[in-house]
Amino acid sequence: MKDQYDFSKGKRGAVTPASGNKVRITIRLDSDIVDWFRSRVEEKGGGNYQTMLNQALRSYIDQQGQPLEDVLRRVLREELNSAQ
C-alpha cells in the first residue's frame, strides 16, 4: 500500500453505472410483501425477488388498460384451468 493516494480525479457515485433503463430508488415496502416475493423466488429455485416485484408491477400496469370483459375472460380461463 502507498502512504498516500491521489483522489483529485476521482468521481463520486456508483462504481458501475446502472444498466439499461433501470433506475435505482429507495422504497419502503411492508416486510410481509418482501418476504412473500423472496419465498416465491426460493420456491422456483433461485432468481431475484426484485425482478419478480418488477414483473408484478408491470403486469398490474398492463392490466389497467384492459377492458373489463377481457379481464373477466382471462380470470375465468385461469380458474377453469386450475380446477381441472
PDB file of C-alpha atoms in Angstrom:
ATOM      1  CA  MET A   1       0.000   0.000   0.000  1.00  0.00           C
ATOM      2  CA  LYS A   2       1.053   3.540  -0.622  1.00  0.00           C
ATOM      3  CA  ASP A   3       1.315   6.074   2.150  1.00  0.00           C
ATOM      4  CA  GLN A   4      -0.844   8.488   0.131  1.00  0.00           C
ATOM      5  CA  TYR A   5      -3.242   8.202  -2.805  1.00  0.00           C
ATOM      6  CA  ASP A   6      -4.268  10.874  -5.299  1.00  0.00           C
ATOM      7  CA  PHE A   7      -8.060  11.183  -5.418  1.00  0.00           C
ATOM      8  CA  SER A   8      -8.073  14.549  -7.201  1.00  0.00           C
ATOM      9  CA  LYS A   9      -9.529  12.995 -10.385  1.00  0.00           C
ATOM     10  CA  GLY A  10     -11.902  10.692  -8.535  1.00  0.00           C
ATOM     11  CA  LYS A  11     -15.624  10.747  -9.266  1.00  0.00           C
ATOM     12  CA  ARG A  12     -18.418  10.234  -6.829  1.00  0.00           C
ATOM     13  CA  GLY A  13     -21.139   7.683  -7.411  1.00  0.00           C
ATOM     14  CA  ALA A  14     -21.607   4.038  -8.265  1.00  0.00           C
ATOM     15  CA  VAL A  15     -18.594   2.037  -9.389  1.00  0.00           C
ATOM     16  CA  THR A  16     -20.562   0.568 -12.268  1.00  0.00           C
ATOM     17  CA  PRO A  17     -23.333   2.519 -13.994  1.00  0.00           C
ATOM     18  CA  ALA A  18     -26.896   1.195 -13.938  1.00  0.00           C
ATOM     19  CA  SER A  19     -27.687  -0.955 -16.934  1.00  0.00           C
ATOM     20  CA  GLY A  20     -30.412  -0.285 -19.474  1.00  0.00           C
ATOM     21  CA  ASN A  21     -33.466   1.625 -18.373  1.00  0.00           C
ATOM     22  CA  LYS A  22     -33.299   0.615 -14.697  1.00  0.00           C
ATOM     23  CA  VAL A  23     -33.424   3.342 -12.055  1.00  0.00           C
ATOM     24  CA  ARG A  24     -32.047   2.938  -8.543  1.00  0.00           C
ATOM     25  CA  ILE A  25     -34.525   4.165  -5.935  1.00  0.00           C
ATOM     26  CA  THR A  26     -35.099   3.773  -2.233  1.00  0.00           C
ATOM     27  CA  ILE A  27     -38.546   2.419  -1.441  1.00  0.00           C
ATOM     28  CA  ARG A  28     -40.095   1.231   1.790  1.00  0.00           C
ATOM     29  CA  LEU A  29     -42.248  -1.873   1.474  1.00  0.00           C
ATOM     30  CA  ASP A  30     -44.053  -3.900   4.114  1.00  0.00           C
ATOM     31  CA  SER A  31     -41.850  -6.761   5.280  1.00  0.00           C
ATOM     32  CA  ASP A  32     -44.547  -9.363   4.585  1.00  0.00           C
ATOM     33  CA  ILE A  33     -44.675  -8.244   0.933  1.00  0.00           C
ATOM     34  CA  VAL A  34     -40.915  -8.581   0.503  1.00  0.00           C
ATOM     35  CA  ASP A  35     -40.935 -11.922   2.364  1.00  0.00           C
ATOM     36  CA  TRP A  36     -43.639 -13.241   0.028  1.00  0.00           C
ATOM     37  CA  PHE A  37     -41.649 -12.358  -3.093  1.00  0.00           C
ATOM     38  CA  ARG A  38     -38.434 -13.782  -1.614  1.00  0.00           C
ATOM     39  CA  SER A  39     -40.176 -17.048  -0.749  1.00  0.00           C
ATOM     40  CA  ARG A  40     -41.588 -17.342  -4.292  1.00  0.00           C
ATOM     41  CA  VAL A  41     -38.072 -16.922  -5.683  1.00  0.00           C
ATOM     42  CA  GLU A  42     -36.770 -19.643  -3.357  1.00  0.00           C
ATOM     43  CA  GLU A  43     -39.630 -21.976  -4.373  1.00  0.00           C
ATOM     44  CA  LYS A  44     -38.685 -21.505  -8.028  1.00  0.00           C
ATOM     45  CA  GLY A  45     -35.086 -22.441  -7.282  1.00  0.00           C
ATOM     46  CA  GLY A  46     -33.481 -19.017  -7.335  1.00  0.00           C
ATOM     47  CA  GLY A  47     -33.547 -15.715  -9.079  1.00  0.00           C
ATOM     48  CA  ASN A  48     -34.087 -12.177  -7.939  1.00  0.00           C
ATOM     49  CA  TYR A  49     -37.069 -11.060  -5.898  1.00  0.00           C
ATOM     50  CA  GLN A  50     -36.657  -7.511  -7.221  1.00  0.00           C
ATOM     51  CA  THR A  51     -37.104  -8.768 -10.780  1.00  0.00           C
ATOM     52  CA  MET A  52     -40.240 -10.616  -9.691  1.00  0.00           C
ATOM     53  CA  LEU A  53     -41.551  -7.462  -7.993  1.00  0.00           C
ATOM     54  CA  ASN A  54     -40.873  -5.515 -11.193  1.00  0.00           C
ATOM     55  CA  GLN A  55     -42.771  -8.110 -13.243  1.00  0.00           C
ATOM     56  CA  ALA A  56     -45.741  -7.949 -10.855  1.00  0.00           C
ATOM     57  CA  LEU A  57     -45.872  -4.163 -11.103  1.00  0.00           C
ATOM     58  CA  ARG A  58     -45.605  -4.291 -14.894  1.00  0.00           C
ATOM     59  CA  SER A  59     -48.402  -6.880 -15.069  1.00  0.00           C
ATOM     60  CA  TYR A  60     -50.610  -4.662 -12.902  1.00  0.00           C
ATOM     61  CA  ILE A  61     -49.948  -1.649 -15.121  1.00  0.00           C
ATOM     62  CA  ASP A  62     -50.610  -3.639 -18.289  1.00  0.00           C
ATOM     63  CA  GLN A  63     -53.951  -4.869 -16.939  1.00  0.00           C
ATOM     64  CA  GLN A  64     -55.160  -1.358 -16.127  1.00  0.00           C
ATOM     65  CA  GLY A  65     -55.824  -0.620 -19.790  1.00  0.00           C
ATOM     66  CA  GLN A  66     -57.705  -3.853 -20.489  1.00  0.00           C
ATOM     67  CA  PRO A  67     -61.468  -3.797 -20.895  1.00  0.00           C
ATOM     68  CA  LEU A  68     -63.342  -5.465 -18.018  1.00  0.00           C
ATOM     69  CA  GLU A  69     -64.661  -8.158 -20.367  1.00  0.00           C
ATOM     70  CA  ASP A  70     -61.114  -9.224 -21.288  1.00  0.00           C
ATOM     71  CA  VAL A  71     -60.057  -9.339 -17.635  1.00  0.00           C
ATOM     72  CA  LEU A  72     -63.080 -11.462 -16.691  1.00  0.00           C
ATOM     73  CA  ARG A  73     -62.450 -13.878 -19.551  1.00  0.00           C
ATOM     74  CA  ARG A  74     -58.785 -14.252 -18.554  1.00  0.00           C
ATOM     75  CA  VAL A  75     -59.627 -14.834 -14.886  1.00  0.00           C
ATOM     76  CA  LEU A  76     -62.333 -17.365 -15.726  1.00  0.00           C
ATOM     77  CA  ARG A  77     -59.970 -19.203 -18.092  1.00  0.00           C
ATOM     78  CA  GLU A  78     -57.253 -19.351 -15.400  1.00  0.00           C
ATOM     79  CA  GLU A  79     -59.698 -20.585 -12.768  1.00  0.00           C
ATOM     80  CA  LEU A  80     -61.190 -23.246 -15.044  1.00  0.00           C
ATOM     81  CA  ASN A  81     -57.719 -24.494 -15.985  1.00  0.00           C
ATOM     82  CA  SER A  82     -56.614 -24.703 -12.346  1.00  0.00           C
ATOM     83  CA  ALA A  83     -59.787 -26.620 -11.409  1.00  0.00           C
ATOM     84  CA  GLN A  84     -59.065 -29.387 -13.924  1.00  0.00           C
TER      85      GLN A  84
END
